[in-house]
Coordinates of C-alpha atoms in Angstrom, one line a residue:
X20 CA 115.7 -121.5 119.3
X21 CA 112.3 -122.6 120.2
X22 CA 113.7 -124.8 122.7
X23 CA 115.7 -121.7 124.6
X24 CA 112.5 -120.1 124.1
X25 CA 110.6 -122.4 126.4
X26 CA 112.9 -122.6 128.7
X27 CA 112.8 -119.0 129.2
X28 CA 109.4 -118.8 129.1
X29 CA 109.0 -121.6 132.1
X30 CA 111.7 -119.9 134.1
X31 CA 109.7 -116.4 133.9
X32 CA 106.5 -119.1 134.8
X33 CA 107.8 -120.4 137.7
X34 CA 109.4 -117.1 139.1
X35 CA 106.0 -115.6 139.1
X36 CA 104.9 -118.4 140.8
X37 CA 107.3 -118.6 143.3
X38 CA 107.3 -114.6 144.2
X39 CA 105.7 -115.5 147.3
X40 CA 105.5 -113.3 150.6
X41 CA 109.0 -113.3 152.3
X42 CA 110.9 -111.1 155.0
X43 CA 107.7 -108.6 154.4
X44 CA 107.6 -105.2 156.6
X45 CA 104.5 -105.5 159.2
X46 CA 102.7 -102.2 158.3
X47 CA 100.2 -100.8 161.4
X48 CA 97.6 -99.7 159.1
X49 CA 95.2 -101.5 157.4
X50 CA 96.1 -101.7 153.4
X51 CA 94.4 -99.1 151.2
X52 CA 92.4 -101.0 148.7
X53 CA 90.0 -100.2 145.6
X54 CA 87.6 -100.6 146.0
X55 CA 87.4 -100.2 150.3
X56 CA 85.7 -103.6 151.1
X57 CA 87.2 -103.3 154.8
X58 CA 84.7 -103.7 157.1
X59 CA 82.0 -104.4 154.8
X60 CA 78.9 -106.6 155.7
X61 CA 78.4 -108.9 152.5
X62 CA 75.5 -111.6 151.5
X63 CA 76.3 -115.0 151.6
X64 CA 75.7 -115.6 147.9
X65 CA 77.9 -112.4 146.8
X66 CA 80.3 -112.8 143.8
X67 CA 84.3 -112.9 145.1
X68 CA 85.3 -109.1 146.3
X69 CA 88.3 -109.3 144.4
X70 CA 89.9 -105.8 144.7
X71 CA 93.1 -103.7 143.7
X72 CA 96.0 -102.1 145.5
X73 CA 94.7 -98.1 145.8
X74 CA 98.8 -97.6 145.2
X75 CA 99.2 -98.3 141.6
X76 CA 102.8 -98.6 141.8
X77 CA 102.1 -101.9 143.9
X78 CA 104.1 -104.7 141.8
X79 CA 102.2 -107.7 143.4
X80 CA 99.4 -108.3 145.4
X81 CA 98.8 -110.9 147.9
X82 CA 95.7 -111.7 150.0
X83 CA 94.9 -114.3 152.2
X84 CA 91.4 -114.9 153.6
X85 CA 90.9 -117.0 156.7
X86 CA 87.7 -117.7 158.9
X87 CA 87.6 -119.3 162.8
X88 CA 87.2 -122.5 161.8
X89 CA 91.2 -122.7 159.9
X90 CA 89.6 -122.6 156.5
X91 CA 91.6 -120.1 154.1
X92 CA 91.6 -119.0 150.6
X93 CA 94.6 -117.4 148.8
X94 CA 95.4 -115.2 145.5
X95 CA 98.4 -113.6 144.2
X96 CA 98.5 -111.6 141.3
X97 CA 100.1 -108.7 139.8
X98 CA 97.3 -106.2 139.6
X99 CA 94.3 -107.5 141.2
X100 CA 92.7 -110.4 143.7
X101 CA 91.4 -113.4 142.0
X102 CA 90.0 -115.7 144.0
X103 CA 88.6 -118.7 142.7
X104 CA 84.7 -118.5 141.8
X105 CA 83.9 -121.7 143.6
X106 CA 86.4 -121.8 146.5
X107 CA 84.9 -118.2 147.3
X108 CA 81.0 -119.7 147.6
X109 CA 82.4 -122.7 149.8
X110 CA 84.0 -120.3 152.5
X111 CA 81.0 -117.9 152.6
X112 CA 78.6 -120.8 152.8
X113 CA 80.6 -122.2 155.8
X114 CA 80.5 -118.6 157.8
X115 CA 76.8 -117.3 157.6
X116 CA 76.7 -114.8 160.3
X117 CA 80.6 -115.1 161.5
X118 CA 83.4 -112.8 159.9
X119 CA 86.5 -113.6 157.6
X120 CA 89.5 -112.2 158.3
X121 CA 91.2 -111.2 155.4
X122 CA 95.5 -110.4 155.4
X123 CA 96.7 -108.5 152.2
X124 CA 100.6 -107.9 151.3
X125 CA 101.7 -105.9 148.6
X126 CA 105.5 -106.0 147.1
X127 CA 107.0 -102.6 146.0
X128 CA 110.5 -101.5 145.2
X129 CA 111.9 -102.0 147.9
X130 CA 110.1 -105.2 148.8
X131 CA 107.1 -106.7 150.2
X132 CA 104.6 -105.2 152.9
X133 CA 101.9 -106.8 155.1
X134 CA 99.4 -104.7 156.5
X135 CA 97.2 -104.8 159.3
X136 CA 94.2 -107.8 158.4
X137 CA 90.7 -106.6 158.8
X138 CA 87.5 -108.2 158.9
X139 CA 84.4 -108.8 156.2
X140 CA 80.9 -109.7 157.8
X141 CA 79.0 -112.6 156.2
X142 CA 75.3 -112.0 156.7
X143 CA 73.0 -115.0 156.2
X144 CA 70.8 -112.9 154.3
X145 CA 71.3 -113.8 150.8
X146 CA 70.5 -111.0 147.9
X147 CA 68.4 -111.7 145.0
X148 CA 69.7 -113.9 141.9
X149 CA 70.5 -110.6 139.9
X150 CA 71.0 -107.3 138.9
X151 CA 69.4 -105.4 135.8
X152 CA 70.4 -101.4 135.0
X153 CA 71.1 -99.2 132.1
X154 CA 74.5 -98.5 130.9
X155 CA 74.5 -95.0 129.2
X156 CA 77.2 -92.5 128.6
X157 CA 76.6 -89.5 131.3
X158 CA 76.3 -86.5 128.9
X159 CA 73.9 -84.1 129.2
X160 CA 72.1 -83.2 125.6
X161 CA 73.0 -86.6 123.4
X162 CA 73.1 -89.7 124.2
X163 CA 74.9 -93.0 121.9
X164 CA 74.7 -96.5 122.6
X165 CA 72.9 -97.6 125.8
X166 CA 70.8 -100.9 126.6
X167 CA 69.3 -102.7 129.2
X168 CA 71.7 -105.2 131.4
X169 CA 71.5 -108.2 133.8
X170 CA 74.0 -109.5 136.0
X171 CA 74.4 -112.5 137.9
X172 CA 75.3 -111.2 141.4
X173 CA 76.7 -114.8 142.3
X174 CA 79.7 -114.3 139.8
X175 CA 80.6 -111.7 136.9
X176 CA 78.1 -112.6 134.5
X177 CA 77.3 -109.6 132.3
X178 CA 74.4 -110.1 129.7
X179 CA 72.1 -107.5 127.2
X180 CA 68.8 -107.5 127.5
X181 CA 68.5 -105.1 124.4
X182 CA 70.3 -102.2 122.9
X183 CA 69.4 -99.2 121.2
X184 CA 72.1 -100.6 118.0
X185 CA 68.6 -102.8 117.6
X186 CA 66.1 -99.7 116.7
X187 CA 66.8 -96.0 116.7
X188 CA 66.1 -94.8 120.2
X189 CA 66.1 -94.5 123.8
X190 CA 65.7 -97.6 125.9
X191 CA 64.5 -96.3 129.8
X192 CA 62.2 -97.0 132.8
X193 CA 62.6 -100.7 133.3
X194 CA 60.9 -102.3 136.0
X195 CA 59.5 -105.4 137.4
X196 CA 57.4 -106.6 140.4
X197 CA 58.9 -107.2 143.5
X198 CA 62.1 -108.7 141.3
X199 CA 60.1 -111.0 139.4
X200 CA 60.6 -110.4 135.2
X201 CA 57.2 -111.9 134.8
X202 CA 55.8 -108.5 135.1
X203 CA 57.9 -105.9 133.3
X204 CA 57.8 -102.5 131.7
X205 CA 60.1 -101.5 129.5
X206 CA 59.8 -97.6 128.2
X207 CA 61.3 -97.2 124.6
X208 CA 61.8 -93.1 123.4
X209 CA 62.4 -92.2 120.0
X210 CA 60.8 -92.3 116.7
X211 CA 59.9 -95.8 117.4
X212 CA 58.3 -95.0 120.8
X213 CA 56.6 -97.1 122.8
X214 CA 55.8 -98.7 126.6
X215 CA 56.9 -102.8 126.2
X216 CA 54.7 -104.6 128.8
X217 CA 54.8 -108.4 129.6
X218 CA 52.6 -109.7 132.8
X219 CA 52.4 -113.5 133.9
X220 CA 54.9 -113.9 131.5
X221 CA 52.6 -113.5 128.6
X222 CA 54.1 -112.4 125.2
X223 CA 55.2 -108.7 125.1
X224 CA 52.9 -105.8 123.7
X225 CA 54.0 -102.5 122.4
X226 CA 51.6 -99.8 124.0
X227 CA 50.7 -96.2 123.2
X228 CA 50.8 -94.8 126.7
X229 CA 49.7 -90.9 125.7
X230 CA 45.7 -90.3 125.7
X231 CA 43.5 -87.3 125.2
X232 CA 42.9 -86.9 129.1
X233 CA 46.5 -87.4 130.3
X234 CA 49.7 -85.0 130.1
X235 CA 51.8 -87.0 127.8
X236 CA 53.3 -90.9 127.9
X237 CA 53.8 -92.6 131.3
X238 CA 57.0 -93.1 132.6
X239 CA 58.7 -94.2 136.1
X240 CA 56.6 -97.3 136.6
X241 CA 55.8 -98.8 140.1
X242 CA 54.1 -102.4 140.2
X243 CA 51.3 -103.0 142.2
X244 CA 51.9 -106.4 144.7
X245 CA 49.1 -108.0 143.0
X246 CA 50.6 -107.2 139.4
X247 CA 47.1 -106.0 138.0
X248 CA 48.5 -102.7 138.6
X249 CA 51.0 -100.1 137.4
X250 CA 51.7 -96.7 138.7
X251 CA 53.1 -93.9 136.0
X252 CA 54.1 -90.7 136.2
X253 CA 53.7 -88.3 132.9
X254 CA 56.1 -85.4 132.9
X255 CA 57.0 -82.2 130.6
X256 CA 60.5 -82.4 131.3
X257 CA 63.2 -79.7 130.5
X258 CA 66.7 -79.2 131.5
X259 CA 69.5 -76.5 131.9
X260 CA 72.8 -75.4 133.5
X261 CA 71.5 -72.4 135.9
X262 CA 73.1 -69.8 138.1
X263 CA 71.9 -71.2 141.5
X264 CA 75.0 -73.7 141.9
X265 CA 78.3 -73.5 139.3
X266 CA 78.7 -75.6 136.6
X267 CA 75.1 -77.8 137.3
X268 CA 72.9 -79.1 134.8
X269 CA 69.4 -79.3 136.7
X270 CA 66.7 -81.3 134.8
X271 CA 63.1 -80.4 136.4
X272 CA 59.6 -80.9 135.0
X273 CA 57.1 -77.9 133.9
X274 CA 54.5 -79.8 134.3
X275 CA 53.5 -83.4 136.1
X276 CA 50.5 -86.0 136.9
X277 CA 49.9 -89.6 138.1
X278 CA 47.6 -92.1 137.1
X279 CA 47.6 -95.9 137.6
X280 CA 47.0 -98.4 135.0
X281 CA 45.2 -101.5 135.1
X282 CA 46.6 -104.3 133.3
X283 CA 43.8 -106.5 132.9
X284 CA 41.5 -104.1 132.0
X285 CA 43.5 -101.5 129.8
X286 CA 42.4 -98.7 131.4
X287 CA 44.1 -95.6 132.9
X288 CA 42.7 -94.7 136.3
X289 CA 42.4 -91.3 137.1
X290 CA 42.0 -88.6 140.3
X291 CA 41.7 -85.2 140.1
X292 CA 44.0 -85.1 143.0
X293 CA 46.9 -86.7 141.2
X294 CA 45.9 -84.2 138.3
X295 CA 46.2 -80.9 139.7
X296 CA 48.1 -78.0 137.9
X297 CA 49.2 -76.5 140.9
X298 CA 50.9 -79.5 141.8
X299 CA 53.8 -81.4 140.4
X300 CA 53.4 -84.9 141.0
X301 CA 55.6 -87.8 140.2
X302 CA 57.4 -91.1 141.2
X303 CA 54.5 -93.0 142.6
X304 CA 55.0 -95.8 144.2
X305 CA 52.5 -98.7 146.1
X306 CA 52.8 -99.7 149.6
X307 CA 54.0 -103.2 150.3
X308 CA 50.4 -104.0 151.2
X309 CA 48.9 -102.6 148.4
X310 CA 46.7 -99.9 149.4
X311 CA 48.4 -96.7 149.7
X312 CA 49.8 -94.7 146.5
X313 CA 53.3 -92.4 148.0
X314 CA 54.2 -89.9 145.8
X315 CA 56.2 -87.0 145.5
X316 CA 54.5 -83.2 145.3
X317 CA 55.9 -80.0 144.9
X318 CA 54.0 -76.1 144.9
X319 CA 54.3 -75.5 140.2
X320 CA 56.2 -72.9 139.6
X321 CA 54.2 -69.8 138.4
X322 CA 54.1 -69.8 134.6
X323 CA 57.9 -68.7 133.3
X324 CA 59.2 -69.2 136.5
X325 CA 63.0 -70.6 136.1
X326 CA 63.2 -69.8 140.2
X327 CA 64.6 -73.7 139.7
X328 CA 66.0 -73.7 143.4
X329 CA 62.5 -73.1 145.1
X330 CA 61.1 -76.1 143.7
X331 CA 61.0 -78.6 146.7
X332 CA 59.2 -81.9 146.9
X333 CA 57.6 -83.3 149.6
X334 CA 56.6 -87.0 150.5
X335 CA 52.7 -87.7 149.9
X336 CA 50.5 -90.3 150.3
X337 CA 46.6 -91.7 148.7
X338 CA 44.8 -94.6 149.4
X339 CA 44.1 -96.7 146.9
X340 CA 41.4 -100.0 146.7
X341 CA 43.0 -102.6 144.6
X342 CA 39.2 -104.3 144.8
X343 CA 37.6 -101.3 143.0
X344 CA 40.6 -99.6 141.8
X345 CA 39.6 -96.8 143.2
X346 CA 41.4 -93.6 145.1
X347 CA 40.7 -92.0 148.6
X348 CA 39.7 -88.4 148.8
X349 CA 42.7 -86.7 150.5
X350 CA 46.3 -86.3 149.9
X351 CA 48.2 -86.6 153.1
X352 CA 52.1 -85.1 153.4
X353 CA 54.2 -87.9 155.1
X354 CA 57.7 -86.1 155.4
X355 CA 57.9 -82.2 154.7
X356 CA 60.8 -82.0 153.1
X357 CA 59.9 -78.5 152.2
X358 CA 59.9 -77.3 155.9
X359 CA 63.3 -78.5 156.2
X360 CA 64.3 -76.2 153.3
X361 CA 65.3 -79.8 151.3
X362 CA 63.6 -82.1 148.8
X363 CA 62.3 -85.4 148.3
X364 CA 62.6 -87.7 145.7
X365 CA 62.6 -91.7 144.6
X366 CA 60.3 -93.1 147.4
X367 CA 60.9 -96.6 147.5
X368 CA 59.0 -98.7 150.3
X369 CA 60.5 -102.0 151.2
X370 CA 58.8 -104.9 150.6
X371 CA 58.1 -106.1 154.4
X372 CA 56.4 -103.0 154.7
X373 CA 59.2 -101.4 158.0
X374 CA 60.8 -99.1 155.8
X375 CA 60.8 -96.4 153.4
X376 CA 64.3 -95.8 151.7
X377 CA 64.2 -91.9 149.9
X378 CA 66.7 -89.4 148.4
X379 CA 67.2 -85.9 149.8
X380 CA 68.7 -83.1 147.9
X381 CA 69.0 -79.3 148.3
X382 CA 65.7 -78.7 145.9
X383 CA 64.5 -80.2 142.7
X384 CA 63.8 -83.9 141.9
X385 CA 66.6 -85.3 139.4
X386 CA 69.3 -85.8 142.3
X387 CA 72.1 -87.6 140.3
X388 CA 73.2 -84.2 139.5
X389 CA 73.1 -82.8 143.0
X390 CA 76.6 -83.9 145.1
X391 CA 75.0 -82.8 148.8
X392 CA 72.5 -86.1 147.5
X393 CA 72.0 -88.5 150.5
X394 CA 69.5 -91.7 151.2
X395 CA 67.5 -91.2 154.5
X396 CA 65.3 -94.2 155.8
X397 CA 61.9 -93.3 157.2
X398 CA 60.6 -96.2 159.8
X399 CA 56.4 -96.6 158.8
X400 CA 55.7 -97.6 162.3
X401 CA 57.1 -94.7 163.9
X402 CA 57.4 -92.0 161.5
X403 CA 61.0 -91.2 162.4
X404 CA 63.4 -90.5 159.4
X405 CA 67.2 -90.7 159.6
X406 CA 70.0 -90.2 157.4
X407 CA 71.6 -94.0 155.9
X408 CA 75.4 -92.8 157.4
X409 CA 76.6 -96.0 156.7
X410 CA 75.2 -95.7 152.7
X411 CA 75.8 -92.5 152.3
X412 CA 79.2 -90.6 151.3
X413 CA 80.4 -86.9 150.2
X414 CA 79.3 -87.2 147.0
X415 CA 75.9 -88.1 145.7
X416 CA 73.7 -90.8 146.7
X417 CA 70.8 -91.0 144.0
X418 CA 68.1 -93.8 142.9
X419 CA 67.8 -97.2 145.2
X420 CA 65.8 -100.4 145.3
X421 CA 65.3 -103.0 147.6
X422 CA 66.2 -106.9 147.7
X423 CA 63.2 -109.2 147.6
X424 CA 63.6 -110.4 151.2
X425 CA 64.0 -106.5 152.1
X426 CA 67.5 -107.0 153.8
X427 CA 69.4 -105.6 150.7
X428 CA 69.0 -102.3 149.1
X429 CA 71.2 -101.4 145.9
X430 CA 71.9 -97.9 145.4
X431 CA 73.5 -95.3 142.8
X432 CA 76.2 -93.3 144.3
X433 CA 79.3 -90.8 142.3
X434 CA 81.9 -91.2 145.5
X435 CA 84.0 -93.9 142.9
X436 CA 85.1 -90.5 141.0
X437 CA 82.3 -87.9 141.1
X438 CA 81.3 -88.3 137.5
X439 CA 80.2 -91.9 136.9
X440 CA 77.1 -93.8 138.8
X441 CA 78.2 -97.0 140.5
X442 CA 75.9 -99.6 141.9
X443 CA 77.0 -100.2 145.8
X444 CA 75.0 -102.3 148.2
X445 CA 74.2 -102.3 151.7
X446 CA 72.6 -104.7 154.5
X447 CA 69.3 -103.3 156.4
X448 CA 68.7 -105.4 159.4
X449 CA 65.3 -105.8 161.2
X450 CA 65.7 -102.7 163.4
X451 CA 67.0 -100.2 160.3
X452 CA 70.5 -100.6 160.8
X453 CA 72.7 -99.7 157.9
X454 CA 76.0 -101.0 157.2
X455 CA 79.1 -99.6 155.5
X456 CA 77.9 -99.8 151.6
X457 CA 80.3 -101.7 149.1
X458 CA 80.3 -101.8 145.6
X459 CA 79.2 -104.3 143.3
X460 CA 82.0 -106.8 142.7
X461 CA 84.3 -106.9 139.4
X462 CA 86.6 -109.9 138.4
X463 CA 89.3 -106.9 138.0
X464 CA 87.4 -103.9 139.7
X465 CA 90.3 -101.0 138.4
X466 CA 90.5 -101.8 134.9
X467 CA 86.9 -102.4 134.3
X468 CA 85.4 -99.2 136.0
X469 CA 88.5 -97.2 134.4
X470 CA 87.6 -98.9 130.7
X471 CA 84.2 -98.7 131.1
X472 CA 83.0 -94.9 130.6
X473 CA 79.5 -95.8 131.2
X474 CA 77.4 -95.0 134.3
X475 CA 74.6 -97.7 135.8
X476 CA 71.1 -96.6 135.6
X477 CA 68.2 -97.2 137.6
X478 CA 69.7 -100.3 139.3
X479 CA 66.8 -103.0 140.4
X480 CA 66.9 -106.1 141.4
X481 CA 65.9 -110.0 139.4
X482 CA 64.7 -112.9 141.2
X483 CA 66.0 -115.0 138.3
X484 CA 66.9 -114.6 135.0
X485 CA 64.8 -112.1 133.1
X486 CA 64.5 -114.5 130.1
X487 CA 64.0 -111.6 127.5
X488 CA 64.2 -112.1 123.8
X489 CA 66.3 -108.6 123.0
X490 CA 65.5 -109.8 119.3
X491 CA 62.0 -110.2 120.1
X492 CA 61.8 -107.2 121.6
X493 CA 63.2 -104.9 119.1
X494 CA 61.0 -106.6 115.9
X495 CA 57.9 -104.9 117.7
X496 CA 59.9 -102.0 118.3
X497 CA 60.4 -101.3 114.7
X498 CA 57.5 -102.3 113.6
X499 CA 56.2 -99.1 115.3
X500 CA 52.0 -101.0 115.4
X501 CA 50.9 -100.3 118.9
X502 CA 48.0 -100.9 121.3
X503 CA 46.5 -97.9 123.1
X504 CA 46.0 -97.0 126.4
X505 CA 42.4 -96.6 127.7
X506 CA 41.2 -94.6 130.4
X507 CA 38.5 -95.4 132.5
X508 CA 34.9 -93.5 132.2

C-alpha cells in the first residue's frame, strides 16, 4: 500500500512539474495581475514582486522575466509567482537603470493563455534597509492587539518590535531620525502611559511628556537633523460620524499647540506663536537644514462649534536657531490650502531639502478617513505645488515618508479595497517626477493581504535594523516610574 502510495504521489509530483506552457492562446492585452506591478519603476534592492492572477479561477500561473542582456528568471505555481530570493537580487543587480521584460501565462479551463509582456523599470536608486509601521485593526472606538513592526524591504522578513499583549495599552507615534533607530520615540497610551526615548543609542527612558504650561502629552514627533531636537504636537482630540459626508467618522482636535524639546537638556521650548488659542497647530516638522519649523494651522472653531467641515489647515512655517534653540517672531503661510477651499496635512520635507511631500483633503486634518485624500508635492525652490498623479488613486492617499537618499517616498493609500491601509512606494527623481506607485511586496501578496485584517500605520523608513529589545521596552512600561519633561524658563 505505501508503495502504490508513492508512486501516486510522484506521478501527481512530476505532473505538476511538467504542466508547462504549451499550444497557449496569444492574448493582446496585457494580463490583469494583483497586485498591478506593470509598468512600475522599482529599487534595485526591492524584495521579488511576486504577484497573483486578478482572475481567481486562474488554475496555474506562469511568468517569465527576461532583461537585454538574455538573462531570465522563471516561476510556475498554482496561485502565485515565486521567484527565487536570490536569483531575483542577481537579475536586478545586473539591470540598474535598464528595464525587464516580464511574460506571464495563465492556464484556465479551457487551457493556457499568454498575454501581452510588459515592462518593470530598475532604478539605481536603492531604498533604505527597512520598513517599520503599526499593524492595528481599523475600527473606530476600540482597538485589540496592535504593535510596532520592521520589515526587511530586501526580502519578506516580518519582525515585532513590541506589542501591546506586553503591557495594557496603546503603542503609537514611532519615529526616528532621518531612518536611523539611534534616535527614537516611541509614544505608549494607556494606563501605563508614557513617551519611550532612546538618542545615540543610549538605553531607553520612559518620560512624562504633560507639564503645567503645555496642553497635554506630545505626540507626532519630528527629529531635528542634529538629533538634539524633537518637535511635538499636543492635541485634545475627539472624534465622530457627522452629517457633512454619509457614513464618515471624522476625528479632529478641539484644541492644539507645538513645542520642541531638547534632548540634551530636558527642556520643552516654547513660543507664544505655536501656543495660540485661536490657532490649531499641529504636525511640525524641521527643515532638512534644520532651521525652519513647517507646521500645519487652522482658524479654532468658536467654542461648541461642530461646523467640522470649515476646519481647514494651511501649510506654515517658523524659524528656528538650533544654536540657541530659539524661535523667529513671525509665522509665515507657505501653501493656502484654505483659499483653495481644501486642507493640509502631514508635511513631510525630504531630506535633500527639493521637496515637500503633503496630503490634501476636503477639510480637517485626519485624512485616512477622507476617500477624495491625495499627495501633492510642493518644489522649495520654486514654490510650485502639484498633484503626485502617478502616487495618487481614487481612493485615499494618507501619511508618507521619505527614503534616506530622498528618491523613495512610502505612502499609506485604501485603493487595495477601500477599507485597509496599504504601504505602496514610489520613485521621485531629481526634477519631481513621480512614478506609477506599487505596493510593498508579499511572498504570496493575495492570501496575506486577504488573511491579514490589519491596516499599516504611520509607515517610515530604517536604515538598518532597529535593534529594540520589545522585552526591554515593556519592563519600563509596566513599571509605570517615569522622568519628567521640563520646560525652559
Amino acid at each position: 500500500m505505501k508503495q502504490v502510495l508513492y508512486i501516486f504521489m510522484t506521478l501527481l509530483l512530476f505532473t505538476a512539474c511538467t504542466d508547462s506552457v504549451s499550444d497557449a492562446k496569444q492574448e493582446a492585452a496585457c494580463p490583469r495581475i494583483y497586485p498591478d506591478y506593470i509598468g512600475v519603476t522599482i529599487p534595485v534592492n526591492i524584495a521579488p514582486l511576486n504577484f497573483n492572477m486578478a482572475d481567481e479561477s486562474v488554475l496555474r500561473i506562469d511568468a517569465v522575466i527576461t532583461d537585454q542582456h538574455g538573462n531570465s528568471l522563471h516561476s510556475l505555481g498554482d496561485e502565485s509567482t515565486d521567484f527565487d530570493l536570490d536569483d531575483w537580487h542577481s537579475l536586478l543587480s545586473q539591470n540598474p537603470g535598464d528595464s525587464l521584460s516580464v511574460t506571464v501565462s495563465a492556464k484556465m479551463d479551457d487551457g493556457w493563455h499568454t498575454y501581452r509582456s510588459f515592462s518593470i523599470y530598475v532604478s539605481a536608486d536603492s531604498i533604505d534597509y527597512g520598513l517599520c509601521y503599526r499593524l492595528i485593526e481599523p475600527g473606530y472606538e476600540v482597538w485589540s492587539k496592535m504593535g510596532i513592526y520592521e520589515r526587511d524591504l530586501s526580502s519578506f522578513d516580518e519582525r515585532a518590535l513590541i506589542e501591546n499583549t506586553q503591557f495594557e495599552g496603546c503603542v503609537n507615534c514611532h519615529s526616528f531620525n532621518r531612518g536611523n533607530p539611534a534616535d527614537m520615540s516611541l509614544h505608549i497610551r494607556g494606563p501605563h502611559g508614557a513617551t519611550l526615548l532612546r538618542h545615540d543609542d543610549a538605553p531607553l527612558t520612559a518620560y512624562n511628556t504633560k507639564t503645567a504650561q503645555t496642553l497635554g502629552l506630545c505626540v507626532y514627533p519630528y527629529w531635528h537633523p542634529s538629533g538634539r531636537y524633537i518637535a511635538y504636537s499636543t492635541n485634545a482630540t475627539s472624534q465622530l460620524f457627522h452629517n457633512a459626508h454619509a457614513n464618515r467618522i471624522e476625528v479632529f482636535d478641539t484644541a492644539s499647540d507645538l513645542q520642541v524639546y531638547d534632548v540634551e537638556k530636558n527642556e520643552l521650548l516654547l513660543s507664544p506663536l505655536l501656543k495660540q488659542d485661536s490657532v490649531y497647530e499641529t504636525f511640525p516638522v524641521f527643515s532638512a537644514d534644520g532651521h525652519s519649523l513647517y507646521f500645519c494651522a487652522a482658524r479654532a472653531l468658536p467654542e461648541g462649534s461642530l461646523q467640522l467641515d470649515s476646519i481647514r489647515y494651511n501649510l506654515c512655517r517658523i524659524d528656528f536657531d538650533p544654536q540657541t534653540g530659539t524661535f523667529g517672531n513671525r509665522v509665515d503661510t507657505i501653501v493656502n490650502a484654505e483659499a483653495h477651499h481644501l486642507s493640509l496635512s502631514f508635511p513631510r520635507p525630504s531630506y535633500d531639502g527639493r521637496f515637500l511631500c503633503y496630503t490634501l483633503s476636503d477639510f480637517g486634518q485626519f485624512s485616512i478617513w477622507h476617500h477624495e485624500a491625495d499627495l501633492f508635492l510642493l518644489d522649495l525652490t520654486t514654490g510650485e505645488s502639484r498633484p503626485m498623479v502617478g502616487a495618487n488613486s481614487d481612493d485615499t492617499e494618507s501619511f508618507h515618508n521619505w527614503s534616506t537618499n530622498s528618491r523613495w517616498l512610502v505612502l499609506s493609500s485604501r485603493r487595495d479595497d477601500g477599507l485597509f491601509t496599504r504601504p505602496y512606494f514610489c520613485h521621485v527623481d531629481a526634477k519631481g517626477t513621480v512614478t506609477k506607485a506599487f505596493m510593498l511586496p508579499q511572498r504570496n501578496p493575495r492570501r496575506f493581504y486577504r488573511e491579514r485584517f490589519l491596516s499599516f500605520n504611520v509607515p517610515d523608513f530604517v536604515i538598518c535594523p532597529t535593534r529594540f529589545d520589545g522585552a526591554h521596552a515593556s519592563r519600563i512600561i509596566n513599571d509605570d516610574q517615569r522622568t519628567d519633561f521640563g520646560v525652559r524658563n
